């Protein structure tokens, strides 16, 4: 009874002090319940983007126990990804080529997935890994690229955009994100390609390929890549690399979406059905009959 009176009494200074202390304690308890006192957010920089997570003692360990991990291949939840994405830069800009197949284990969930995220008129991002993670975070990156333009009255560089994405996903390292993306574009320094993954890794290079079919794509890319490729040769190289991956990798295929990033922005070249490419001369059966890669067949985009 005395504690009840002290809590709600307005005449007692001691009661007001104790009431304020209790309210402060209740707010601290609510804050811990909402964010999780051991949720792994202790090292997040103040003001960085963050989201509420379930109040588990240690979500990182929980995910490691229930998701696909090299130390426990027989775990209950198997996260399997299959795709082929590639990007390379040359004297005429950046070529971005991707397949369109989405798989759920051994099941082909879709054959018309758009794996290129159009961040802004000068920047493109690719999708490999978890589709939801790539779509959300690259769309979120596009918002901040636009804010940068409004604040600084100039386009964000490819390097800065990739660095922002890398810092963002690093804050959630170990939380279950699955991303392997390439940020491609043209800025003041010329064409640029950066690889960013869900661990926060960020690499700059001339050629990148990500996904289960990347080993097949690299075989074609390494054989045909030169800095002085013409636009037509570069587009043909990207198209042929995706065809090779789709032909040999069960988790890649259906169609090839081809983009070309130039100084004045990116351009969608076309959507090519891989089965039609095979019949139009890309297949082994046609090449042994006399066709050579030096004289590629005429191809027609389906869309």
Short mmCIF file of C-alpha atoms in Angstrom, two decimals:
data_model
loop_
_atom_site.label_atom_id
_atom_site.label_comp_id
_atom_site.label_asym_id
_atom_site.label_seq_id
_atom_site.Cartn_x
_atom_site.Cartn_y
_atom_site.Cartn_z
CA UNK A 1 0.00 0.00 0.00
CA UNK A 2 2.79 2.38 0.89
CA UNK A 3 4.60 1.71 -2.39
CA UNK A 4 1.36 2.32 -4.31
CA UNK A 5 0.85 5.68 -2.58
CA UNK A 6 4.47 6.66 -3.13
CA UNK A 7 4.28 5.85 -6.83
CA UNK A 8 1.22 7.99 -7.54
CA UNK A 9 1.60 10.70 -4.92
CA UNK A 10 2.34 14.15 -6.34
CA UNK A 11 3.15 15.83 -2.99
CA UNK A 12 6.02 13.61 -1.87
CA UNK A 13 9.40 14.42 -3.43
CA UNK A 14 10.64 10.96 -2.54
CA UNK A 15 7.64 9.41 -4.26
CA UNK A 16 8.21 11.43 -7.42
CA UNK A 17 11.87 10.40 -7.50
CA UNK A 18 11.03 6.72 -7.07
CA UNK A 19 8.33 6.96 -9.72
CA UNK A 20 10.76 8.49 -12.20
CA UNK A 21 13.29 5.74 -11.46
CA UNK A 22 10.69 2.99 -12.00
CA UNK A 23 9.58 4.54 -15.30
CA UNK A 24 13.21 4.71 -16.46
CA UNK A 25 13.72 1.04 -15.52
CA UNK A 26 10.56 0.06 -17.41
CA UNK A 27 11.77 1.92 -20.52
CA UNK A 28 15.14 0.12 -20.34
CA UNK A 29 13.38 -3.24 -20.06
CA UNK A 30 11.19 -2.43 -23.07
CA UNK A 31 14.21 -1.35 -25.08
CA UNK A 32 16.03 -4.60 -24.31
CA UNK A 33 12.94 -6.64 -25.21
CA UNK A 34 12.46 -4.83 -28.51
CA UNK A 35 16.05 -4.92 -29.74
CA UNK A 36 17.54 -7.87 -27.84
CA UNK A 37 20.30 -7.07 -25.38
CA UNK A 38 22.46 -9.87 -26.81
CA UNK A 39 21.27 -9.67 -30.40
CA UNK A 40 24.67 -8.72 -31.76
CA UNK A 41 23.93 -5.01 -32.23
CA UNK A 42 26.49 -3.78 -29.73
CA UNK A 43 28.98 -2.84 -32.44
CA UNK A 44 26.55 -1.15 -34.84
CA UNK A 45 27.50 2.47 -35.49
CA UNK A 46 25.03 4.91 -34.03
CA UNK A 47 22.69 6.21 -36.71
CA UNK A 48 23.24 3.34 -39.16
CA UNK A 49 20.16 1.63 -40.64
CA UNK A 50 18.90 -1.24 -38.47
CA UNK A 51 15.83 -3.39 -37.98
CA UNK A 52 14.14 -5.09 -35.06
CA UNK A 53 15.07 -8.75 -34.67
CA UNK A 54 13.47 -11.53 -32.60
CA UNK A 55 14.50 -11.37 -28.95
CA UNK A 56 16.53 -14.58 -28.97
CA UNK A 57 19.63 -14.81 -26.77
CA UNK A 58 21.94 -15.08 -29.77
CA UNK A 59 20.33 -15.04 -33.26
CA UNK A 60 23.68 -15.62 -34.96
CA UNK A 61 24.18 -18.97 -33.22
CA UNK A 62 20.51 -19.84 -33.76
CA UNK A 63 20.83 -19.32 -37.52
CA UNK A 64 24.06 -21.30 -37.64
CA UNK A 65 22.32 -24.25 -35.99
CA UNK A 66 19.36 -24.22 -38.37
CA UNK A 67 20.79 -23.18 -41.74
CA UNK A 68 23.20 -24.75 -44.20
CA UNK A 69 26.68 -24.66 -42.72
CA UNK A 70 29.89 -26.35 -43.86
CA UNK A 71 30.38 -27.78 -40.37
CA UNK A 72 26.91 -29.36 -40.33
CA UNK A 73 25.78 -30.41 -43.82
CA UNK A 74 22.88 -32.45 -42.40
CA UNK A 75 21.15 -29.47 -40.81
CA UNK A 76 17.36 -29.16 -41.05
CA UNK A 77 17.17 -26.13 -43.34
CA UNK A 78 19.14 -26.37 -46.57
CA UNK A 79 19.67 -23.06 -48.37
CA UNK A 80 20.52 -23.88 -51.98
CA UNK A 81 21.10 -21.28 -54.66
CA UNK A 82 21.63 -21.65 -58.38
CA UNK A 83 22.20 -18.93 -60.95
CA UNK A 84 24.72 -17.40 -63.31
CA UNK A 85 25.46 -13.68 -63.38
CA UNK A 86 28.45 -11.96 -64.95
CA UNK A 87 29.83 -8.51 -65.63
CA UNK A 88 33.00 -7.26 -67.28
CA UNK A 89 34.33 -3.89 -68.33
CA UNK A 90 36.07 -2.99 -71.56
CA UNK A 91 36.86 0.11 -73.60
CA UNK A 92 33.20 0.59 -74.55
CA UNK A 93 31.70 0.32 -71.07
CA UNK A 94 30.39 -2.57 -68.98
CA UNK A 95 28.53 -5.67 -70.16
CA UNK A 96 26.11 -7.24 -67.68
CA UNK A 97 24.56 -10.61 -68.55
CA UNK A 98 22.40 -12.88 -66.39
CA UNK A 99 20.19 -15.93 -66.75
CA UNK A 100 16.55 -15.98 -65.61
CA UNK A 101 16.09 -19.28 -63.75
CA UNK A 102 15.09 -19.42 -60.07
CA UNK A 103 15.32 -22.72 -58.21
CA UNK A 104 14.03 -24.01 -54.89
CA UNK A 105 16.25 -27.00 -54.29
CA UNK A 106 15.89 -29.24 -57.35
CA UNK A 107 12.61 -27.56 -58.36
CA UNK A 108 12.62 -24.84 -61.03
CA UNK A 109 10.46 -22.19 -59.38
CA UNK A 110 10.56 -19.68 -62.25
CA UNK A 111 12.14 -19.16 -65.64
CA UNK A 112 11.46 -15.44 -66.00
CA UNK A 113 13.26 -13.87 -63.04
CA UNK A 114 14.79 -10.45 -63.63
CA UNK A 115 18.21 -10.70 -62.00
CA UNK A 116 19.40 -7.21 -62.87
CA UNK A 117 18.39 -4.42 -60.48
CA UNK A 118 18.25 -1.03 -62.20
CA UNK A 119 19.55 1.12 -59.33
CA UNK A 120 19.48 4.36 -61.34
CA UNK A 121 20.03 5.33 -65.01
CA UNK A 122 23.81 4.88 -64.60
CA UNK A 123 24.08 2.01 -62.10
CA UNK A 124 23.11 -1.66 -62.33
CA UNK A 125 23.21 -4.41 -59.72
CA UNK A 126 22.99 -8.17 -60.18
CA UNK A 127 21.22 -10.81 -58.06
CA UNK A 128 22.78 -14.03 -56.79
CA UNK A 129 21.90 -15.75 -53.53
CA UNK A 130 18.68 -14.91 -51.78
CA UNK A 131 16.40 -13.05 -54.19
CA UNK A 132 14.61 -11.16 -51.40
CA UNK A 133 17.88 -9.95 -49.85
CA UNK A 134 19.29 -8.75 -53.17
CA UNK A 135 16.09 -7.03 -54.27
CA UNK A 136 15.54 -5.25 -50.97
CA UNK A 137 19.06 -4.04 -50.26
CA UNK A 138 19.81 -2.93 -53.82
CA UNK A 139 16.51 -1.06 -54.00
CA UNK A 140 17.41 0.52 -50.66
CA UNK A 141 20.79 1.43 -52.15
CA UNK A 142 19.00 3.16 -55.03
CA UNK A 143 17.14 5.37 -52.57
CA UNK A 144 20.40 6.50 -50.96
CA UNK A 145 22.01 7.09 -54.36
CA UNK A 146 19.14 9.44 -55.16
CA UNK A 147 19.53 11.20 -51.80
CA UNK A 148 23.23 11.65 -52.56
CA UNK A 149 22.36 13.33 -55.86
CA UNK A 150 19.92 15.70 -54.17
CA UNK A 151 22.34 16.62 -51.38
CA UNK A 152 25.51 16.98 -53.45
CA UNK A 153 24.07 17.88 -56.87
CA UNK A 154 26.12 15.21 -58.61
CA UNK A 155 25.85 11.49 -59.32
CA UNK A 156 27.26 9.07 -56.82
CA UNK A 157 30.34 7.19 -58.01
CA UNK A 158 30.29 3.44 -58.53
CA UNK A 159 32.93 3.08 -55.83
CA UNK A 160 30.89 5.04 -53.28
CA UNK A 161 27.69 3.15 -54.07
CA UNK A 162 29.39 -0.23 -53.65
CA UNK A 163 31.07 0.93 -50.44
CA UNK A 164 27.75 2.01 -48.97
CA UNK A 165 26.20 -1.38 -49.78
CA UNK A 166 29.20 -3.19 -48.31
CA UNK A 167 29.03 -1.23 -45.04
CA UNK A 168 25.29 -1.77 -44.84
CA UNK A 169 25.32 -5.56 -45.15
CA UNK A 170 28.40 -5.90 -42.92
CA UNK A 171 26.29 -4.61 -40.03
CA UNK A 172 24.18 -7.76 -40.42
CA UNK A 173 27.04 -10.22 -40.88
CA UNK A 174 26.03 -13.62 -39.52
CA UNK A 175 22.34 -12.72 -39.41
CA UNK A 176 21.38 -14.93 -42.36
CA UNK A 177 21.73 -12.58 -45.35
CA UNK A 178 22.63 -14.29 -48.62
CA UNK A 179 23.97 -11.97 -51.33
CA UNK A 180 26.54 -12.07 -54.08
CA UNK A 181 26.06 -8.97 -56.20
CA UNK A 182 27.98 -6.88 -58.68
CA UNK A 183 27.55 -3.10 -58.76
CA UNK A 184 28.30 -1.83 -62.27
CA UNK A 185 28.27 1.62 -63.78
CA UNK A 186 30.07 4.53 -65.39
CA UNK A 187 31.30 7.57 -63.44
CA UNK A 188 34.03 10.22 -63.70
CA UNK A 189 36.73 7.54 -63.65
CA UNK A 190 35.14 5.54 -66.47
CA UNK A 191 33.50 2.10 -66.42
CA UNK A 192 33.74 0.25 -63.10
CA UNK A 193 32.66 -3.11 -61.67
CA UNK A 194 32.61 -4.00 -57.95
CA UNK A 195 31.71 -7.30 -56.31
CA UNK A 196 29.91 -7.13 -52.94
CA UNK A 197 28.69 -10.08 -50.86
CA UNK A 198 26.70 -10.53 -47.65
CA UNK A 199 29.87 -10.78 -45.51
CA UNK A 200 30.80 -7.22 -46.50
CA UNK A 201 33.50 -8.29 -48.96
CA UNK A 202 34.07 -5.64 -51.64
CA UNK A 203 36.34 -6.21 -54.63
CA UNK A 204 37.12 -4.14 -57.70
CA UNK A 205 37.96 -5.91 -60.94
CA UNK A 206 37.52 -6.26 -64.68
CA UNK A 207 35.67 -9.61 -64.81
CA UNK A 208 33.31 -11.17 -62.28
CA UNK A 209 30.89 -14.08 -62.45
CA UNK A 210 28.75 -15.28 -59.54
CA UNK A 211 26.59 -18.36 -59.13
CA UNK A 212 26.59 -22.11 -59.59
CA UNK A 213 27.21 -21.74 -63.34
CA UNK A 214 30.04 -19.24 -62.98
CA UNK A 215 32.75 -21.85 -63.56
CA UNK A 216 31.34 -22.53 -67.05
CA UNK A 217 30.91 -18.81 -67.76
CA UNK A 218 34.49 -18.06 -66.69
CA UNK A 219 35.77 -20.61 -69.20
CA UNK A 220 34.24 -18.65 -72.07
CA UNK A 221 35.03 -15.23 -70.59
CA UNK A 222 38.71 -15.96 -70.01
CA UNK A 223 39.09 -17.28 -73.55
CA UNK A 224 37.46 -14.35 -75.31
CA UNK A 225 38.06 -11.30 -73.10
CA UNK A 226 40.12 -8.35 -74.34
CA UNK A 227 40.09 -4.71 -73.29
CA UNK A 228 39.77 -3.51 -76.90
CA UNK A 229 36.61 -5.50 -77.71
CA UNK A 230 34.08 -3.75 -79.91
CA UNK A 231 30.55 -3.30 -78.60
CA UNK A 232 29.25 -6.14 -80.76
CA UNK A 233 32.06 -8.49 -79.72
CA UNK A 234 31.54 -7.72 -76.04
CA UNK A 235 27.81 -8.33 -76.25
CA UNK A 236 28.42 -11.59 -78.07
CA UNK A 237 30.92 -12.67 -75.39
CA UNK A 238 28.43 -12.01 -72.59
CA UNK A 239 25.65 -13.80 -74.44
CA UNK A 240 27.82 -16.83 -75.23
CA UNK A 241 29.08 -17.06 -71.63
CA UNK A 242 25.55 -17.23 -70.23
CA UNK A 243 24.64 -19.80 -72.87
CA UNK A 244 27.57 -22.00 -71.82
CA UNK A 245 26.52 -21.81 -68.17
CA UNK A 246 22.87 -22.52 -68.95
CA UNK A 247 23.83 -25.46 -71.17
CA UNK A 248 25.97 -27.20 -68.53
CA UNK A 249 24.54 -26.06 -65.17
CA UNK A 250 21.15 -27.48 -64.14
CA UNK A 251 20.45 -24.48 -61.88
CA UNK A 252 20.94 -21.88 -64.64
CA UNK A 253 19.10 -21.39 -67.89
CA UNK A 254 15.89 -20.34 -69.66
CA UNK A 255 16.85 -16.91 -71.04
CA UNK A 256 19.70 -14.40 -71.05
CA UNK A 257 19.12 -10.75 -70.19
CA UNK A 258 21.85 -8.54 -71.62
CA UNK A 259 22.70 -4.95 -70.62
CA UNK A 260 25.35 -2.53 -71.84
CA UNK A 261 26.44 0.36 -69.59
CA UNK A 262 27.86 3.33 -71.50
CA UNK A 263 28.91 6.86 -70.57
CA UNK A 264 25.39 8.17 -71.12
CA UNK A 265 23.75 5.39 -69.07
CA UNK A 266 22.80 1.74 -69.34
CA UNK A 267 20.90 0.21 -72.23
CA UNK A 268 18.92 -3.03 -72.28
CA UNK A 269 20.15 -4.98 -75.31
CA UNK A 270 17.65 -7.81 -75.26
CA UNK A 271 16.29 -11.02 -73.82
CA UNK A 272 17.56 -14.16 -75.56
CA UNK A 273 16.09 -17.64 -75.23
CA UNK A 274 18.96 -20.07 -74.60
CA UNK A 275 17.24 -22.90 -76.48
CA UNK A 276 16.92 -20.68 -79.55
CA UNK A 277 20.57 -19.65 -79.22
CA UNK A 278 21.48 -23.34 -79.23
CA UNK A 279 19.49 -23.95 -82.41
CA UNK A 280 20.80 -20.77 -84.06
CA UNK A 281 24.39 -21.95 -83.94
CA UNK A 282 25.70 -21.81 -80.38
CA UNK A 283 25.38 -25.57 -79.86
CA UNK A 284 28.19 -28.06 -80.26
CA UNK A 285 26.38 -29.81 -83.09
CA UNK A 286 26.41 -26.65 -85.20
CA UNK A 287 29.99 -25.70 -84.41
CA UNK A 288 31.44 -29.02 -85.50
CA UNK A 289 29.74 -28.55 -88.87
CA UNK A 290 31.97 -25.64 -89.74
CA UNK A 291 30.86 -22.59 -87.74
CA UNK A 292 33.57 -20.86 -85.75
CA UNK A 293 33.45 -18.40 -82.87
CA UNK A 294 35.18 -15.87 -85.12
CA UNK A 295 32.00 -15.74 -87.23
CA UNK A 296 29.15 -15.88 -84.71
CA UNK A 297 25.64 -16.63 -85.95
CA UNK A 298 22.96 -14.00 -86.21
CA UNK A 299 20.81 -13.96 -83.08
CA UNK A 300 17.46 -12.33 -82.44
CA UNK A 301 16.19 -11.17 -79.07
CA UNK A 302 12.85 -12.59 -77.96
CA UNK A 303 11.82 -9.41 -76.16
#
